Short mmCIF file of C-alpha atoms in Angstrom, two decimals:
data_model
loop_
_atom_site.label_atom_id
_atom_site.label_comp_id
_atom_site.label_asym_id
_atom_site.label_seq_id
_atom_site.Cartn_x
_atom_site.Cartn_y
_atom_site.Cartn_z
CA GLN Q 24 92.49 76.63 113.63
CA GLN Q 25 90.35 73.49 114.04
CA PRO Q 26 87.85 73.41 117.19
CA VAL Q 27 88.74 70.59 119.49
CA GLN Q 28 85.78 68.36 120.57
CA SER Q 29 85.31 66.34 123.95
CA PRO Q 30 84.80 63.72 124.45
CA GLN Q 31 85.66 62.01 121.23
CA ALA Q 32 82.90 59.06 121.99
CA VAL Q 33 80.62 58.53 124.32
CA ILE Q 34 77.94 55.62 124.93
CA LEU Q 35 74.41 56.15 126.76
CA ARG Q 36 71.29 54.06 127.90
CA GLU Q 37 68.32 55.31 126.59
CA GLY Q 38 67.16 58.34 128.90
CA GLU Q 39 70.53 59.41 129.87
CA ASP Q 40 71.83 62.74 129.46
CA ALA Q 41 75.38 63.95 127.74
CA VAL Q 42 77.15 66.91 127.26
CA ILE Q 43 79.43 67.75 124.10
CA ASN Q 44 82.08 70.47 124.16
CA CYS Q 45 83.71 72.20 121.48
CA SER Q 46 86.59 74.69 122.02
CA SER Q 47 88.31 77.14 120.00
CA SER Q 48 91.69 79.05 120.38
CA LYS Q 49 90.42 81.65 118.40
CA ALA Q 50 87.60 84.44 119.16
CA LEU Q 51 84.40 83.18 117.71
CA TYR Q 52 81.37 84.92 115.88
CA SER Q 53 79.32 81.84 115.81
CA VAL Q 54 78.98 77.85 116.58
CA HIS Q 55 77.04 75.59 114.63
CA TRP Q 56 76.08 72.12 115.86
CA TYR Q 57 75.64 68.98 113.03
CA ARG Q 58 74.80 65.28 113.59
CA GLN Q 59 75.78 62.85 110.93
CA LYS Q 60 74.50 59.33 111.34
CA HIS Q 61 76.53 57.05 109.19
CA GLY Q 62 76.04 57.10 105.62
CA GLU Q 63 73.98 60.27 105.75
CA ALA Q 64 74.46 63.98 105.44
CA PRO Q 65 74.96 65.90 108.16
CA VAL Q 66 71.91 67.82 109.69
CA PHE Q 67 71.93 71.01 111.08
CA LEU Q 68 70.60 70.98 114.65
CA MET Q 69 71.47 75.04 115.91
CA ILE Q 70 73.48 77.88 115.81
CA LEU Q 71 74.74 79.99 118.54
CA LEU Q 72 75.61 83.69 117.69
CA LYS Q 73 77.86 86.08 119.44
CA GLY Q 74 75.83 88.35 121.50
CA GLY Q 75 73.38 85.42 122.61
CA GLU Q 76 70.75 84.69 120.09
CA GLN Q 77 69.95 81.16 119.41
CA LYS Q 78 68.42 79.82 116.57
CA GLY Q 79 67.62 76.03 116.19
CA HIS Q 80 64.83 73.79 115.77
CA ASP Q 81 65.33 70.67 117.79
CA LYS Q 82 64.84 70.17 121.25
CA ILE Q 83 68.83 69.93 122.05
CA SER Q 84 69.86 72.63 123.66
CA ALA Q 85 73.58 74.54 123.68
CA SER Q 86 75.31 77.38 125.45
CA PHE Q 87 77.97 79.55 123.89
CA ASN Q 88 80.75 81.48 126.40
CA GLU Q 89 82.03 83.98 124.24
CA LYS Q 90 84.87 84.95 126.69
CA LYS Q 91 86.09 81.30 127.05
CA GLN Q 92 85.62 80.89 123.06
CA GLN Q 93 83.60 77.57 124.17
CA SER Q 94 80.40 75.90 123.12
CA SER Q 95 78.38 72.81 124.82
CA LEU Q 96 75.75 70.66 123.48
CA TYR Q 97 73.21 69.38 125.77
CA LEU Q 98 71.45 66.21 125.21
CA THR Q 99 68.70 65.52 127.81
CA ALA Q 100 66.66 61.92 128.23
CA SER Q 101 68.51 61.15 124.99
CA GLN Q 102 66.43 58.58 122.52
CA LEU Q 103 68.07 56.01 120.24
CA SER Q 104 67.46 58.37 117.24
CA TYR Q 105 70.32 60.83 118.91
CA SER Q 106 73.07 58.25 118.04
CA GLY Q 107 75.33 59.60 115.36
CA THR Q 108 78.38 61.94 115.55
CA TYR Q 109 77.99 65.20 116.04
CA PHE Q 110 80.24 68.08 114.81
CA CYS Q 111 80.59 71.62 115.76
CA GLY Q 112 81.74 74.27 113.18
CA THR Q 113 83.21 77.36 114.01
CA GLU Q 114 83.07 80.81 112.32
CA ASN Q 115 85.63 83.44 113.18
CA GLY Q 116 83.94 86.53 111.74
CA GLY Q 117 80.50 87.79 110.60
CA SER Q 118 81.73 87.96 106.80
CA ASN Q 119 83.85 84.89 107.01
CA TYR Q 120 81.35 82.35 104.98
CA LYS Q 121 83.43 79.43 106.04
CA LEU Q 122 82.66 77.02 109.01
CA THR Q 123 85.79 75.44 110.49
CA PHE Q 124 84.83 71.72 112.06
CA GLY Q 125 85.86 69.93 115.13
CA LYS Q 126 86.53 66.11 114.56
CA GLY Q 127 83.38 64.68 115.75
CA THR Q 128 81.89 63.34 118.94
CA LEU Q 129 80.76 59.50 118.10
CA LEU Q 130 77.39 59.26 120.49
CA THR Q 131 75.86 56.04 120.80
CA VAL Q 132 72.59 55.69 122.70
CA ASN Q 133 71.47 51.74 123.78
CA PRO Q 134 68.03 50.72 124.69
CA LYS F 16 60.33 70.97 99.37
CA ALA F 17 63.37 69.32 97.54
CA GLY F 18 66.67 69.27 99.17
CA VAL F 19 70.46 69.61 98.08
CA THR F 20 71.05 67.39 95.25
CA GLN F 21 74.64 66.22 94.44
CA THR F 22 75.73 64.03 91.48
CA PRO F 23 77.10 61.62 90.93
CA ARG F 24 76.48 59.71 93.97
CA TYR F 25 79.67 57.57 93.51
CA LEU F 26 82.81 58.20 91.02
CA ILE F 27 85.72 56.07 90.61
CA LYS F 28 88.94 57.65 88.65
CA THR F 29 92.86 56.87 88.09
CA ARG F 30 95.09 58.92 89.07
CA GLY F 31 96.12 61.74 86.89
CA GLN F 32 92.51 62.31 85.47
CA GLN F 33 90.42 65.07 86.58
CA VAL F 34 86.88 65.42 87.95
CA THR F 35 83.51 67.42 87.89
CA LEU F 36 81.15 67.03 90.77
CA SER F 37 77.80 69.05 90.34
CA CYS F 38 75.45 70.58 93.30
CA SER F 39 71.95 71.83 92.99
CA PRO F 40 70.80 73.84 96.03
CA ILE F 41 67.52 74.27 97.60
CA SER F 42 65.46 76.78 95.82
CA GLY F 43 66.04 80.08 96.91
CA HIS F 44 69.58 79.54 98.48
CA ARG F 45 72.28 81.76 96.77
CA SER F 46 74.96 80.25 99.23
CA VAL F 47 76.67 77.00 98.35
CA SER F 48 79.95 75.34 100.14
CA TRP F 49 82.09 72.50 99.38
CA TYR F 50 83.34 70.34 102.17
CA GLN F 51 85.75 67.20 101.83
CA GLN F 52 85.15 64.54 104.60
CA THR F 53 87.67 61.94 105.00
CA PRO F 54 88.12 59.77 108.39
CA GLY F 55 91.32 61.38 109.18
CA GLN F 56 90.81 65.03 108.64
CA GLY F 57 87.05 65.36 108.90
CA LEU F 58 85.33 67.95 107.12
CA GLN F 59 87.22 70.25 105.79
CA PHE F 60 86.32 73.31 103.74
CA LEU F 61 86.82 74.04 100.29
CA PHE F 62 85.24 77.24 98.92
CA GLU F 63 82.10 79.06 99.22
CA TYR F 64 80.27 81.00 96.54
CA PHE F 65 77.40 83.05 96.73
CA SER F 66 75.64 84.94 93.40
CA GLU F 67 78.37 82.98 91.08
CA THR F 68 81.16 84.99 93.41
CA GLN F 69 83.58 82.81 95.57
CA ARG F 70 83.71 84.35 98.96
CA ASN F 71 86.08 82.67 100.65
CA LYS F 72 88.58 79.37 99.96
CA GLY F 73 90.16 76.85 102.14
CA ASN F 74 93.67 75.68 102.38
CA PHE F 75 93.60 73.29 99.22
CA PRO F 76 95.77 73.35 96.12
CA GLY F 77 95.03 75.11 93.36
CA ARG F 78 93.80 71.61 91.53
CA PHE F 79 90.80 72.05 93.32
CA SER F 80 88.57 75.00 91.88
CA GLY F 81 84.79 75.72 91.61
CA ARG F 82 82.18 77.79 90.03
CA GLN F 83 78.38 78.97 90.70
CA PHE F 84 76.14 79.49 88.22
CA SER F 85 73.43 82.05 87.62
CA ASN F 86 70.74 79.74 88.73
CA SER F 87 72.65 79.09 91.99
CA ARG F 88 73.93 75.60 90.85
CA SER F 89 77.51 75.16 91.55
CA GLU F 90 80.35 72.42 90.17
CA MET F 91 83.68 71.56 91.63
CA ASN F 92 86.34 70.38 89.59
CA VAL F 93 89.42 68.64 90.78
CA SER F 94 92.56 68.07 88.16
CA THR F 95 95.34 65.58 88.28
CA LEU F 96 93.64 63.41 90.79
CA GLU F 97 95.82 62.06 93.26
CA LEU F 98 95.10 59.12 95.71
CA GLY F 99 94.92 61.48 98.77
CA ASP F 100 91.81 63.24 96.98
CA SER F 101 89.45 59.89 97.57
CA ALA F 102 86.84 61.37 99.97
CA LEU F 103 83.32 61.90 100.22
CA TYR F 104 82.53 65.59 98.79
CA LEU F 105 79.75 67.35 100.62
CA CYS F 106 78.05 70.48 99.38
CA ALA F 107 75.90 72.46 101.75
CA SER F 108 73.42 75.48 101.01
CA SER F 109 72.07 78.05 102.82
CA TRP F 110 69.56 80.74 102.21
CA GLU F 111 71.00 82.84 105.51
CA LYS F 112 74.18 81.22 107.55
CA THR F 113 72.52 82.36 110.75
CA TYR F 114 69.59 79.57 109.64
CA GLY F 115 72.46 76.97 109.14
CA TYR F 116 73.41 75.03 106.14
CA THR F 117 71.63 72.13 104.51
CA PHE F 118 73.87 69.51 103.08
CA GLY F 119 73.42 66.85 100.37
CA SER F 120 74.41 63.53 100.38
CA GLY F 121 77.48 63.83 98.87
CA THR F 122 79.50 62.16 96.32
CA ARG F 123 81.73 59.61 97.02
CA LEU F 124 85.26 60.04 95.11
CA THR F 125 87.74 56.70 94.82
CA VAL F 126 90.94 57.22 93.12
CA VAL F 127 92.62 54.40 92.18
#
């Protein structure tokens, strides 16, 4: 079952904040977040694991509500470089080795 | 360090033909996954390999197949191409999935 992302698109001015949500109808083991710029490969941002462990290597933050099977990505003080399509990828089992991606959220940051 | 390398970058094939795409993962990464990306369906999982074994497979017809070699390089094959197979095919490798996946730039396949 494909996770549902919202909003589908958002336009910001530099310095503004945004929240992107990802919801699943199935129990989640982990949630990955990726950003893809036009014509480029998706780039890993962060992973949130069942049990609360979070790993990432960017200043963007995220939360994971296991009970609600939801994750949110928080982009604060947005920069022009944040523009792109954000995808959440969900994994339903620890030994699944398969990510099911949402349809993406197009984020545009204007000067 | 070198990233994930996919070849070729672009392909144009005719309906009914078959095609083989190649992926070289980051050195040390033994897991390789394949995804199909289209504007309508987004990113869809094809299959994942680890140490030459397929660990999971997506909901694609049997025309889509793959394999992994002992050096972790992977290939995917699509036989009897259909117009609907036109897409960007992305390969992703991982050392350990909790550290995320690194995607290649993809192979853009156009079926005419």
